[in-house]
Tab-separated table of C-alpha atoms in Angstrom:
chain	number	residue	atom	x	y	z
I	834	MET	CA	52.061	13.911	-43.321
I	835	LYS	CA	50.044	16.166	-45.608
I	836	SER	CA	47.422	14.428	-47.754
I	837	VAL	CA	47.843	15.026	-51.484
I	838	ASN	CA	44.893	15.147	-53.869
I	839	SER	CA	45.758	12.739	-56.702
I	840	SER	CA	43.730	14.814	-59.175
I	841	SER	CA	46.347	17.566	-58.917
I	842	LEU	CA	49.342	15.215	-58.872
I	843	ALA	CA	52.005	14.849	-61.584
I	844	GLY	CA	55.233	12.898	-61.773
I	845	LEU	CA	58.432	14.382	-63.183
I	846	ILE	CA	61.135	11.938	-64.267
I	847	ILE	CA	64.373	13.863	-64.610
I	848	ASP	CA	67.436	12.776	-66.620
I	849	MET	CA	67.072	9.014	-66.258
I	850	GLN	CA	69.522	8.595	-69.125
I	851	SER	CA	72.333	6.041	-69.287
I	852	ASP	CA	74.898	8.784	-69.649
I	853	PHE	CA	74.078	9.940	-66.110
I	854	LEU	CA	73.113	6.604	-64.565
I	855	ASN	CA	76.515	5.092	-65.304
I	856	ASN	CA	77.914	7.260	-62.494
I	857	ILE	CA	75.627	5.726	-59.839
I	858	GLU	CA	76.526	2.579	-57.917
I	859	LYS	CA	74.669	-0.465	-59.263
I	860	LYS	CA	72.803	-1.303	-56.028
I	861	GLU	CA	71.600	2.273	-55.559
I	862	ARG	CA	70.683	2.573	-59.247
I	863	GLU	CA	68.603	-0.630	-59.169
I	864	LYS	CA	66.783	0.431	-55.982
I	865	MET	CA	66.019	3.857	-57.443
I	866	ILE	CA	64.721	2.429	-60.727
I	867	GLN	CA	62.468	-0.058	-58.907
I	868	SER	CA	61.086	2.713	-56.675
I	869	GLN	CA	60.410	4.885	-59.712
I	870	ILE	CA	58.616	2.024	-61.498
I	871	GLU	CA	56.374	1.513	-58.459
I	872	LEU	CA	55.533	5.230	-58.450
I	873	ILE	CA	54.887	5.211	-62.215
I	874	HIS	CA	52.371	2.401	-61.652
I	875	TYR	CA	50.654	4.417	-58.896
I	876	LEU	CA	50.549	7.549	-61.060
I	877	SER	CA	49.099	5.529	-63.947
I	878	GLU	CA	46.434	3.960	-61.699
I	879	THR	CA	45.370	7.404	-60.471
I	880	GLU	CA	45.490	8.778	-64.033
I	881	SER	CA	48.053	11.369	-62.977
I	882	PRO	CA	50.245	12.726	-65.768
I	883	ILE	CA	53.880	11.691	-66.019
I	884	PHE	CA	56.423	13.999	-67.628
I	885	VAL	CA	59.811	12.741	-68.761
I	886	LEU	CA	62.588	15.325	-68.929
I	887	GLU	CA	65.767	14.538	-70.849
I	888	TYR	CA	68.958	16.535	-71.038
I	889	GLU	CA	69.720	17.380	-74.651
I	890	LYS	CA	72.396	15.266	-76.374
I	891	ARG	CA	72.684	12.825	-73.436
I	892	GLY	CA	70.635	9.988	-74.911
I	893	GLU	CA	67.141	8.752	-74.177
I	894	THR	CA	65.527	7.794	-70.890
I	895	ILE	CA	66.350	4.175	-70.075
I	896	GLU	CA	63.976	1.503	-71.350
I	897	GLU	CA	63.259	0.128	-67.857
I	898	ILE	CA	61.452	3.414	-67.201
I	899	THR	CA	59.941	4.237	-70.617
I	900	LYS	CA	58.381	0.796	-71.072
I	901	GLU	CA	56.298	1.459	-67.928
I	902	ILE	CA	54.837	4.733	-69.253
I	903	ASP	CA	51.834	4.827	-71.555
I	904	PHE	CA	52.875	7.588	-73.952
I	905	SER	CA	49.441	7.521	-75.601
I	906	LYS	CA	48.178	9.099	-72.341
I	907	ASN	CA	51.298	11.119	-71.487
I	908	GLU	CA	53.435	13.656	-73.301
I	909	LYS	CA	56.500	12.568	-75.234
I	910	PRO	CA	59.812	13.328	-73.455
I	911	LEU	CA	60.580	17.015	-73.025
I	912	ILE	CA	64.101	18.013	-74.008
I	913	LYS	CA	65.913	20.489	-71.767
I	914	ILE	CA	69.098	22.413	-72.457
I	915	ILE	CA	69.929	23.452	-68.893
I	916	ASN	CA	69.487	21.884	-65.437
I	917	ASP	CA	66.090	23.528	-64.858
I	918	GLY	CA	63.321	21.343	-66.284
I	919	PHE	CA	61.014	24.335	-66.790
I	920	TYR	CA	63.319	26.431	-68.976
I	921	ASP	CA	62.177	26.347	-72.628
I	922	THR	CA	60.450	22.937	-72.334
I	923	GLY	CA	56.784	23.895	-72.118
I	924	LEU	CA	56.511	22.002	-68.823
I	925	HIS	CA	54.791	24.844	-66.961
I	926	VAL	CA	52.066	25.112	-69.647
I	927	LEU	CA	51.528	21.338	-69.647
I	928	LEU	CA	51.241	21.214	-65.866
I	929	LYS	CA	48.644	24.000	-65.963
I	930	LYS	CA	46.754	22.144	-68.719
I	931	HIS	CA	46.532	19.089	-66.432
I	932	LYS	CA	45.755	21.245	-63.367
I	933	SER	CA	48.761	19.715	-61.627
I	934	LYS	CA	49.896	21.504	-58.486
I	935	ASN	CA	51.613	18.689	-56.578
I	936	LEU	CA	54.773	17.443	-58.254
I	937	ILE	CA	56.630	14.269	-57.380
I	938	LEU	CA	60.230	14.558	-58.536
I	939	MET	CA	62.298	11.527	-59.364
I	940	GLY	CA	65.544	11.215	-61.239
I	941	ILE	CA	69.238	11.667	-61.338
I	942	ASN	CA	71.623	14.456	-60.407
I	943	ALA	CA	69.786	15.349	-57.220
I	944	MET	CA	71.961	18.349	-56.445
I	945	SER	CA	71.829	19.883	-59.912
I	946	CYS	CA	68.962	18.990	-62.281
I	947	VAL	CA	66.444	17.754	-59.702
I	948	LYS	CA	67.327	20.644	-57.391
I	949	ALA	CA	67.089	23.292	-60.127
I	950	THR	CA	63.716	21.954	-61.272
I	951	ALA	CA	62.441	21.896	-57.667
I	952	GLN	CA	63.609	25.441	-57.011
I	953	VAL	CA	61.841	26.810	-60.080
I	954	ALA	CA	58.678	24.817	-59.298
I	955	LEU	CA	58.630	26.223	-55.771
I	956	SER	CA	59.025	29.772	-57.070
I	957	ARG	CA	55.962	29.362	-59.321
I	958	LYS	CA	52.717	29.949	-57.453
I	959	GLY	CA	50.804	26.828	-56.552
I	960	TYR	CA	53.411	24.056	-56.920
I	961	SER	CA	54.261	21.774	-54.055
I	962	ILE	CA	57.220	19.419	-54.344
I	963	TYR	CA	57.483	15.863	-53.095
I	964	THR	CA	60.233	13.308	-53.455
I	965	ALA	CA	61.921	10.545	-51.511
I	966	ARG	CA	65.478	9.359	-51.107
I	967	ASP	CA	64.715	6.183	-53.105
I	968	LEU	CA	63.423	8.213	-56.066
I	969	ILE	CA	66.522	10.344	-56.660
I	970	ALA	CA	70.259	9.827	-56.771
I	971	GLU	CA	73.483	11.750	-56.997
I	972	LYS	CA	76.953	10.640	-57.974
I	973	GLU	CA	78.179	11.523	-54.481
I	974	MET	CA	75.221	11.238	-52.147
I	975	TYR	CA	74.662	13.824	-49.477
I	976	THR	CA	73.127	13.104	-46.090
I	977	ASP	CA	69.379	13.741	-45.853
I	978	ALA	CA	69.977	16.906	-43.809
I	979	GLU	CA	72.513	18.243	-46.314
I	980	MET	CA	70.209	17.496	-49.242
I	981	GLU	CA	67.234	19.191	-47.554
I	982	ARG	CA	69.379	22.241	-46.784
I	983	GLU	CA	70.620	22.417	-50.399
I	984	ILE	CA	67.123	22.136	-51.887
I	985	LYS	CA	65.901	25.026	-49.746
I	986	ASN	CA	68.758	27.281	-50.931
C-alpha cells in the first residue's frame, strides 16, 4: 500500500444529509457513520483539512458528523448544485490553499456524487483519491469490482 503524506491529505464528506441517508439500510448507515467519525478524528489529529459538501436544497449534513468537525479550523459546508463537488463550490481553490493533493472521499451516493467528485479530482493534476467501502454507501450497493470499474469510467 502506498504511503500518504498527511501534510497533503484532505477529507471530503459528500452529501451526508438525511434526505439521502434515509435510503440506506440502518446497519450499513450506522457502520458508515462510525467509520467516517473515526476518520474525522484521524484527520483532526493530523491537522488535515476536512471539507463538507452538501447538495443544495437537500438539508444539512447530519449532526453525528458535524459535531465531530471543528469548523473554527475547517471551512463551512460547501453547497453544490450538481453531483460533482468541484463545480462552482470553490473546492479546488481551497484544496490548493491547503496544499492538499491526497483526497479521502467519504459519503453517500457512491455511484453518482462520490463518483463524479472522484472523476473530476482525478482529471485535475496532482490529486490522488482514496476511499474505503466502509466510508461510502449507495442505495443499491455494487460489488467491489463493479464499483472500481465504475469509478474508473
